[in-house]
RNA sequence: GCUGGCGUAGCUCAAUCGGUAGAGCAGCUGAUUUGUAAUCAGCCGGUUGUAGGUUCAAGUCCUAUCGCCAGCUCCA
């Protein structure tokens, strides 16, 4: 019998018998890979491990160490879940069940609403299926046969999907009596799915369209080892502990009230954060050559017609009337800023003009999307508009990039991802302007040596943009900053400047925000720091704790001294033991505690306890103040 | 907006089959005078989100409503 040559992962060629499966080859030749392999890649195509080898080829083995491999793993788990649901509730119709970034889901249509109480039952059934080690078998059918097959099974969602496929070859995976339309590849058998957990249930529309049927979605996660699953669940726990809604309550930062859903009530502690951050941003405005303006919250409706918001943004706006005239509450700051620009003539000598505004905007978000500080209906933008001459555009973009970097680093964000979004299908302005602006943004990023991804067709209708996604301390990405070139507004508002030639010219406008929404950014900071703010942001920086009543006066003096030097302190003179007060200060995540007992009141020192670290010894009050001041100035976290 | 779940004291939660709301923490008062994450005792605290309904009886069942939570195509 002839043999074939197979090369695995760029290794040596191996002689194999035709008809052998990849799995069989691995088992004998690569026992280590055999353990972690989930699929293989042949000439750029993903295939099952039970694929039969019938000719010479190069193979790449996909393991769970790479995202693609985890995708296969999760996808197979979602099949097992669907199989379990189908066996528990036979009338269930299957929609789709893909692997997603952190796990998988499957959408079902069934009459009975699923609840979290059903999850253990489904998990139990899944364990049975896994135990049986049912092989996943791939079959290919013609389009017509596939439609007939799923029609017979009453799986009309599958039929709908197949009908839209361009090719005539449809793959279906079988294990035991379960069959699912699937591109594959899949794990060789169900027992590869070792450790899993179903996480939650939610509603989802068929194809994400609210006009379609509502399906029930189950989310889950799985891993090849228990320790990986446990680590993942711990990470979810960690994220839960950092949830800014929870910390906002625990640290008494803000609240929401039924009287104003989506509108933040800032408490005194939260106000410290809010103002500290805002003051910091003001410093940055001036340091980077911005002038600050403030424009009204409600403005005549005609302005919003002119700006285009009426046509493009009406659904998200609030309206009111003043003296029988129609007014609108601003959802964005730019029109107001444009009016300020237009209020006086401008010379090329003044350009660029950089106007910043801490603008309070209102946007009517659908009730279902409100989410703590992350999605609110009223928020403050650290907005700015840069009006410049076309040849200044690149320099200004680079200056903005530098400013954004500086600001993020002050908050401990050193990693971010950047996307450049280009002209969308529906847009205004001529092609050469777009091309020019896209080139400018790209070249600015290149000159700063910042890697970025291009998001084709995702730009705003009025111009291309750069978006920043910052990575927080537990690895999550948050979209914050944005730099947008705008051709539309200067046109609509007929902005002008007088050039060196004495003629009137149209300026280019850049919109930029660094935090985006101050509310949202504070939410991100709360989660990023887990509520343990660096001292410059901490609402309370130090608690003064007298050990007993007789140290009260000495402690009070210390307290006065600290307050006078501008530190935000709290005096805990309650009739409680020191340990009790320390515990409370730790739970409130206050960075420093000053303990005053006999020794300290005698030598005018303080016994310093640092959050998380514990007792760090005694020192003179003045020395302690100097240390704190220095730490504040450095804006370090811990 | 839509689907599902949840709303009990300031907070975290209990209350069996529908049988007449309870605990810890917090708060207040008192005792204790404390050396690096909870001293002890007593007291206060509720129209069970709101409005209707069913029932001899509703936190519990039904309807409506408000709010909160999970989500609402990372293309089989």
mmCIF file of C-alpha atoms in Angstrom, chain A residues 359-597:
data_model
loop_
_atom_site.group_PDB
_atom_site.id
_atom_site.type_symbol
_atom_site.label_atom_id
_atom_site.label_comp_id
_atom_site.label_asym_id
_atom_site.label_seq_id
_atom_site.Cartn_x
_atom_site.Cartn_y
_atom_site.Cartn_z
ATOM 1 C CA UNK A 359 -20.157 70.489 28.567
ATOM 2 C CA UNK A 360 -23.185 69.105 30.340
ATOM 3 C CA UNK A 361 -25.210 67.159 27.805
ATOM 4 C CA UNK A 362 -28.450 65.189 27.925
ATOM 5 C CA UNK A 363 -29.202 62.226 25.728
ATOM 6 C CA UNK A 364 -32.315 60.154 25.891
ATOM 7 C CA UNK A 365 -31.054 56.578 26.066
ATOM 8 C CA UNK A 366 -33.529 53.709 25.884
ATOM 9 C CA UNK A 367 -34.493 52.613 29.389
ATOM 10 C CA UNK A 368 -33.074 49.135 28.895
ATOM 11 C CA UNK A 369 -29.547 50.286 28.172
ATOM 12 C CA UNK A 370 -28.979 52.403 31.280
ATOM 13 C CA UNK A 371 -26.117 50.970 33.288
ATOM 14 C CA UNK A 372 -24.699 52.668 36.384
ATOM 15 C CA UNK A 373 -22.309 55.450 35.444
ATOM 16 C CA UNK A 374 -21.467 53.723 32.171
ATOM 17 C CA UNK A 375 -24.656 54.610 30.400
ATOM 18 C CA UNK A 376 -26.537 57.618 31.710
ATOM 19 C CA UNK A 377 -28.862 60.264 30.314
ATOM 20 C CA UNK A 378 -26.991 63.283 31.573
ATOM 21 C CA UNK A 379 -23.238 63.637 31.624
ATOM 22 C CA UNK A 380 -20.321 66.009 31.297
ATOM 23 C CA UNK A 381 -18.002 65.749 28.337
ATOM 24 C CA UNK A 382 -14.432 66.977 28.436
ATOM 25 C CA UNK A 383 -15.072 68.343 25.008
ATOM 26 C CA UNK A 384 -12.866 70.537 22.863
ATOM 27 C CA UNK A 385 -13.012 71.908 19.372
ATOM 28 C CA UNK A 386 -9.895 72.833 17.517
ATOM 29 C CA UNK A 387 -10.359 75.187 14.588
ATOM 30 C CA UNK A 388 -7.360 75.225 12.331
ATOM 31 C CA UNK A 389 -6.147 75.767 8.791
ATOM 32 C CA UNK A 390 -5.953 72.632 6.655
ATOM 33 C CA UNK A 391 -2.145 72.598 6.739
ATOM 34 C CA UNK A 392 -2.192 72.668 10.548
ATOM 35 C CA UNK A 393 -4.341 69.594 10.846
ATOM 36 C CA UNK A 394 -1.608 67.028 11.275
ATOM 37 C CA UNK A 395 0.333 69.024 13.857
ATOM 38 C CA UNK A 396 -2.836 69.563 15.856
ATOM 39 C CA UNK A 397 -3.756 65.884 15.747
ATOM 40 C CA UNK A 398 -0.285 65.024 17.014
ATOM 41 C CA UNK A 399 -0.636 67.544 19.844
ATOM 42 C CA UNK A 400 -3.939 65.962 20.811
ATOM 43 C CA UNK A 401 -2.370 62.506 20.758
ATOM 44 C CA UNK A 402 0.342 63.725 23.127
ATOM 45 C CA UNK A 403 -2.186 65.261 25.461
ATOM 46 C CA UNK A 404 -4.305 62.107 25.537
ATOM 47 C CA UNK A 405 -1.263 59.982 26.361
ATOM 48 C CA UNK A 406 -0.297 62.298 29.196
ATOM 49 C CA UNK A 407 -3.785 62.246 30.690
ATOM 50 C CA UNK A 408 -4.227 58.468 30.544
ATOM 51 C CA UNK A 409 -0.876 57.889 32.188
ATOM 52 C CA UNK A 410 -1.878 60.153 35.071
ATOM 53 C CA UNK A 411 -4.674 57.676 35.808
ATOM 54 C CA UNK A 412 -2.522 54.602 35.464
ATOM 55 C CA UNK A 413 -3.625 53.605 31.990
ATOM 56 C CA UNK A 414 -0.498 52.714 30.089
ATOM 57 C CA UNK A 415 -1.978 50.410 27.517
ATOM 58 C CA UNK A 416 -4.565 51.175 24.918
ATOM 59 C CA UNK A 417 -5.731 50.112 21.502
ATOM 60 C CA UNK A 418 -6.446 52.571 18.757
ATOM 61 C CA UNK A 419 -8.830 52.361 15.853
ATOM 62 C CA UNK A 420 -8.915 54.587 12.830
ATOM 63 C CA UNK A 421 -12.377 54.708 11.301
ATOM 64 C CA UNK A 422 -12.759 55.700 7.686
ATOM 65 C CA UNK A 423 -15.516 56.988 5.441
ATOM 66 C CA UNK A 424 -18.883 55.258 5.886
ATOM 67 C CA UNK A 425 -21.362 54.620 3.082
ATOM 68 C CA UNK A 426 -23.592 57.455 4.178
ATOM 69 C CA UNK A 427 -21.429 60.521 4.504
ATOM 70 C CA UNK A 428 -20.996 64.090 3.376
ATOM 71 C CA UNK A 429 -18.087 65.960 1.813
ATOM 72 C CA UNK A 430 -16.137 65.181 -1.334
ATOM 73 C CA UNK A 431 -13.837 62.234 -1.733
ATOM 74 C CA UNK A 432 -10.618 64.217 -1.809
ATOM 75 C CA UNK A 433 -11.374 65.853 1.534
ATOM 76 C CA UNK A 434 -11.970 62.462 3.097
ATOM 77 C CA UNK A 435 -8.877 60.983 1.587
ATOM 78 C CA UNK A 436 -6.845 63.919 2.795
ATOM 79 C CA UNK A 437 -8.212 63.750 6.348
ATOM 80 C CA UNK A 438 -7.788 59.981 6.611
ATOM 81 C CA UNK A 439 -4.218 60.361 5.439
ATOM 82 C CA UNK A 440 -3.575 63.049 8.034
ATOM 83 C CA UNK A 441 -4.866 60.912 10.894
ATOM 84 C CA UNK A 442 -2.907 57.928 9.697
ATOM 85 C CA UNK A 443 0.270 59.877 9.258
ATOM 86 C CA UNK A 444 -0.069 61.467 12.698
ATOM 87 C CA UNK A 445 -0.369 58.020 14.283
ATOM 88 C CA UNK A 446 2.561 56.738 12.258
ATOM 89 C CA UNK A 447 4.717 59.664 13.225
ATOM 90 C CA UNK A 448 4.002 58.962 16.881
ATOM 91 C CA UNK A 449 4.818 55.299 16.262
ATOM 92 C CA UNK A 450 1.450 54.234 17.633
ATOM 93 C CA UNK A 451 0.070 50.986 16.214
ATOM 94 C CA UNK A 452 -3.592 51.097 15.180
ATOM 95 C CA UNK A 453 -6.267 49.128 13.425
ATOM 96 C CA UNK A 454 -8.273 50.445 10.537
ATOM 97 C CA UNK A 455 -12.018 50.227 10.882
ATOM 98 C CA UNK A 456 -13.170 50.645 7.324
ATOM 99 C CA UNK A 457 -16.438 52.493 6.838
ATOM 100 C CA UNK A 458 -16.964 53.066 10.567
ATOM 101 C CA UNK A 459 -16.264 56.797 10.628
ATOM 102 C CA UNK A 460 -18.790 59.468 11.538
ATOM 103 C CA UNK A 461 -20.884 60.788 8.651
ATOM 104 C CA UNK A 462 -19.026 64.092 8.870
ATOM 105 C CA UNK A 463 -15.460 62.839 8.986
ATOM 106 C CA UNK A 464 -12.940 60.124 9.906
ATOM 107 C CA UNK A 465 -11.925 59.540 13.519
ATOM 108 C CA UNK A 466 -9.459 57.953 15.897
ATOM 109 C CA UNK A 467 -10.860 56.071 18.904
ATOM 110 C CA UNK A 468 -8.960 55.096 22.031
ATOM 111 C CA UNK A 469 -9.702 51.925 23.998
ATOM 112 C CA UNK A 470 -7.897 51.934 27.321
ATOM 113 C CA UNK A 471 -6.958 48.729 29.140
ATOM 114 C CA UNK A 472 -7.762 48.653 32.841
ATOM 115 C CA UNK A 473 -5.966 46.890 35.685
ATOM 116 C CA UNK A 474 -7.794 43.615 35.092
ATOM 117 C CA UNK A 475 -7.330 43.658 31.343
ATOM 118 C CA UNK A 476 -10.675 44.969 30.123
ATOM 119 C CA UNK A 477 -10.896 47.517 27.315
ATOM 120 C CA UNK A 478 -12.972 50.675 27.528
ATOM 121 C CA UNK A 479 -13.610 53.080 24.701
ATOM 122 C CA UNK A 480 -12.905 56.603 25.894
ATOM 123 C CA UNK A 481 -11.006 59.168 23.880
ATOM 124 C CA UNK A 482 -11.818 60.221 20.371
ATOM 125 C CA UNK A 483 -10.355 62.546 17.778
ATOM 126 C CA UNK A 484 -12.742 63.401 14.953
ATOM 127 C CA UNK A 485 -12.150 65.493 11.886
ATOM 128 C CA UNK A 486 -15.280 67.369 10.844
ATOM 129 C CA UNK A 487 -15.980 68.823 7.398
ATOM 130 C CA UNK A 488 -19.659 69.294 7.939
ATOM 131 C CA UNK A 489 -19.992 71.802 10.761
ATOM 132 C CA UNK A 490 -17.680 74.515 9.410
ATOM 133 C CA UNK A 491 -19.695 74.279 6.201
ATOM 134 C CA UNK A 492 -23.124 74.318 7.786
ATOM 135 C CA UNK A 493 -22.210 77.227 10.028
ATOM 136 C CA UNK A 494 -20.185 79.027 7.376
ATOM 137 C CA UNK A 495 -17.149 79.383 9.594
ATOM 138 C CA UNK A 496 -14.429 81.631 8.243
ATOM 139 C CA UNK A 497 -11.048 83.089 8.923
ATOM 140 C CA UNK A 498 -9.148 85.704 6.986
ATOM 141 C CA UNK A 499 -5.999 84.308 5.397
ATOM 142 C CA UNK A 500 -2.667 85.956 4.695
ATOM 143 C CA UNK A 501 -4.026 86.728 1.247
ATOM 144 C CA UNK A 502 -6.808 88.836 2.722
ATOM 145 C CA UNK A 503 -9.417 86.379 1.491
ATOM 146 C CA UNK A 504 -11.971 84.465 3.554
ATOM 147 C CA UNK A 505 -11.236 80.777 4.069
ATOM 148 C CA UNK A 506 -13.002 77.900 5.741
ATOM 149 C CA UNK A 507 -11.278 76.390 8.777
ATOM 150 C CA UNK A 508 -11.108 72.652 9.524
ATOM 151 C CA UNK A 509 -12.571 71.514 12.790
ATOM 152 C CA UNK A 510 -11.430 68.729 15.108
ATOM 153 C CA UNK A 511 -13.696 67.430 17.866
ATOM 154 C CA UNK A 512 -11.845 65.680 20.637
ATOM 155 C CA UNK A 513 -12.589 64.235 24.027
ATOM 156 C CA UNK A 514 -10.214 62.386 26.309
ATOM 157 C CA UNK A 515 -12.447 61.009 29.041
ATOM 158 C CA UNK A 516 -15.454 61.073 26.775
ATOM 159 C CA UNK A 517 -18.034 61.216 29.530
ATOM 160 C CA UNK A 518 -16.728 62.256 32.928
ATOM 161 C CA UNK A 519 -19.368 60.090 34.609
ATOM 162 C CA UNK A 520 -18.379 57.046 32.625
ATOM 163 C CA UNK A 521 -14.696 57.707 33.138
ATOM 164 C CA UNK A 522 -15.217 57.867 36.896
ATOM 165 C CA UNK A 523 -17.056 54.549 36.643
ATOM 166 C CA UNK A 524 -14.068 53.079 34.816
ATOM 167 C CA UNK A 525 -11.672 54.521 37.405
ATOM 168 C CA UNK A 526 -13.681 53.008 40.252
ATOM 169 C CA UNK A 527 -13.379 49.575 38.630
ATOM 170 C CA UNK A 528 -9.765 50.119 37.547
ATOM 171 C CA UNK A 529 -8.669 50.962 41.090
ATOM 172 C CA UNK A 530 -11.212 48.650 42.710
ATOM 173 C CA UNK A 531 -12.284 51.629 44.821
ATOM 174 C CA UNK A 532 -8.778 52.006 46.296
ATOM 175 C CA UNK A 533 -7.994 55.378 44.760
ATOM 176 C CA UNK A 534 -4.509 56.842 44.690
ATOM 177 C CA UNK A 535 -4.182 59.536 47.281
ATOM 178 C CA UNK A 536 -4.677 62.464 44.908
ATOM 179 C CA UNK A 537 -8.138 61.133 44.047
ATOM 180 C CA UNK A 538 -9.163 59.549 47.340
ATOM 181 C CA UNK A 539 -12.245 61.287 48.757
ATOM 182 C CA UNK A 540 -10.822 60.847 52.253
ATOM 183 C CA UNK A 541 -7.051 60.707 52.306
ATOM 184 C CA UNK A 542 -6.413 60.051 55.952
ATOM 185 C CA UNK A 543 -8.314 59.059 59.073
ATOM 186 C CA UNK A 544 -7.027 60.254 62.430
ATOM 187 C CA UNK A 545 -7.647 57.651 65.107
ATOM 188 C CA UNK A 546 -7.093 58.377 68.808
ATOM 189 C CA UNK A 547 -6.480 55.185 70.749
ATOM 190 C CA UNK A 548 -8.578 56.192 73.712
ATOM 191 C CA UNK A 549 -10.458 59.193 74.954
ATOM 192 C CA UNK A 550 -7.404 60.667 76.651
ATOM 193 C CA UNK A 551 -5.660 61.014 73.279
ATOM 194 C CA UNK A 552 -8.501 62.905 71.806
ATOM 195 C CA UNK A 553 -7.054 66.380 72.194
ATOM 196 C CA UNK A 554 -3.674 65.419 70.782
ATOM 197 C CA UNK A 555 -5.405 63.673 67.882
ATOM 198 C CA UNK A 556 -7.587 66.686 67.317
ATOM 199 C CA UNK A 557 -4.487 68.875 67.077
ATOM 200 C CA UNK A 558 -2.991 66.531 64.530
ATOM 201 C CA UNK A 559 -6.237 66.561 62.623
ATOM 202 C CA UNK A 560 -6.209 70.372 62.512
ATOM 203 C CA UNK A 561 -2.620 70.369 61.309
ATOM 204 C CA UNK A 562 -3.417 67.925 58.486
ATOM 205 C CA UNK A 563 -6.525 69.799 57.412
ATOM 206 C CA UNK A 564 -4.664 73.108 57.432
ATOM 207 C CA UNK A 565 -2.106 71.681 55.058
ATOM 208 C CA UNK A 566 -4.870 70.873 52.631
ATOM 209 C CA UNK A 567 -5.369 67.179 53.237
ATOM 210 C CA UNK A 568 -8.822 65.611 53.195
ATOM 211 C CA UNK A 569 -9.069 64.011 56.619
ATOM 212 C CA UNK A 570 -11.636 62.422 58.848
ATOM 213 C CA UNK A 571 -11.456 62.362 62.629
ATOM 214 C CA UNK A 572 -12.730 59.150 64.148
ATOM 215 C CA UNK A 573 -13.358 60.051 67.760
ATOM 216 C CA UNK A 574 -16.064 57.468 68.278
ATOM 217 C CA UNK A 575 -16.092 55.467 71.446
ATOM 218 C CA UNK A 576 -14.769 52.335 69.803
ATOM 219 C CA UNK A 577 -11.626 50.256 69.948
ATOM 220 C CA UNK A 578 -8.829 51.142 67.577
ATOM 221 C CA UNK A 579 -9.148 47.846 65.727
ATOM 222 C CA UNK A 580 -12.740 48.627 64.937
ATOM 223 C CA UNK A 581 -11.887 52.005 63.458
ATOM 224 C CA UNK A 582 -9.000 50.571 61.478
ATOM 225 C CA UNK A 583 -11.213 47.886 60.054
ATOM 226 C CA UNK A 584 -13.728 50.446 58.956
ATOM 227 C CA UNK A 585 -11.081 52.684 57.379
ATOM 228 C CA UNK A 586 -9.664 49.676 55.525
ATOM 229 C CA UNK A 587 -13.075 48.764 54.218
ATOM 230 C CA UNK A 588 -13.599 52.336 53.115
ATOM 231 C CA UNK A 589 -10.252 51.962 51.290
ATOM 232 C CA UNK A 590 -8.847 55.121 52.853
ATOM 233 C CA UNK A 591 -5.141 55.363 51.927
ATOM 234 C CA UNK A 592 -3.739 56.408 55.305
ATOM 235 C CA UNK A 593 -4.546 56.101 58.981
ATOM 236 C CA UNK A 594 -2.883 58.148 61.700
ATOM 237 C CA UNK A 595 -2.994 56.494 65.070
ATOM 238 C CA UNK A 596 -2.423 58.641 68.122
ATOM 239 C CA UNK A 597 -1.720 57.077 71.509
#
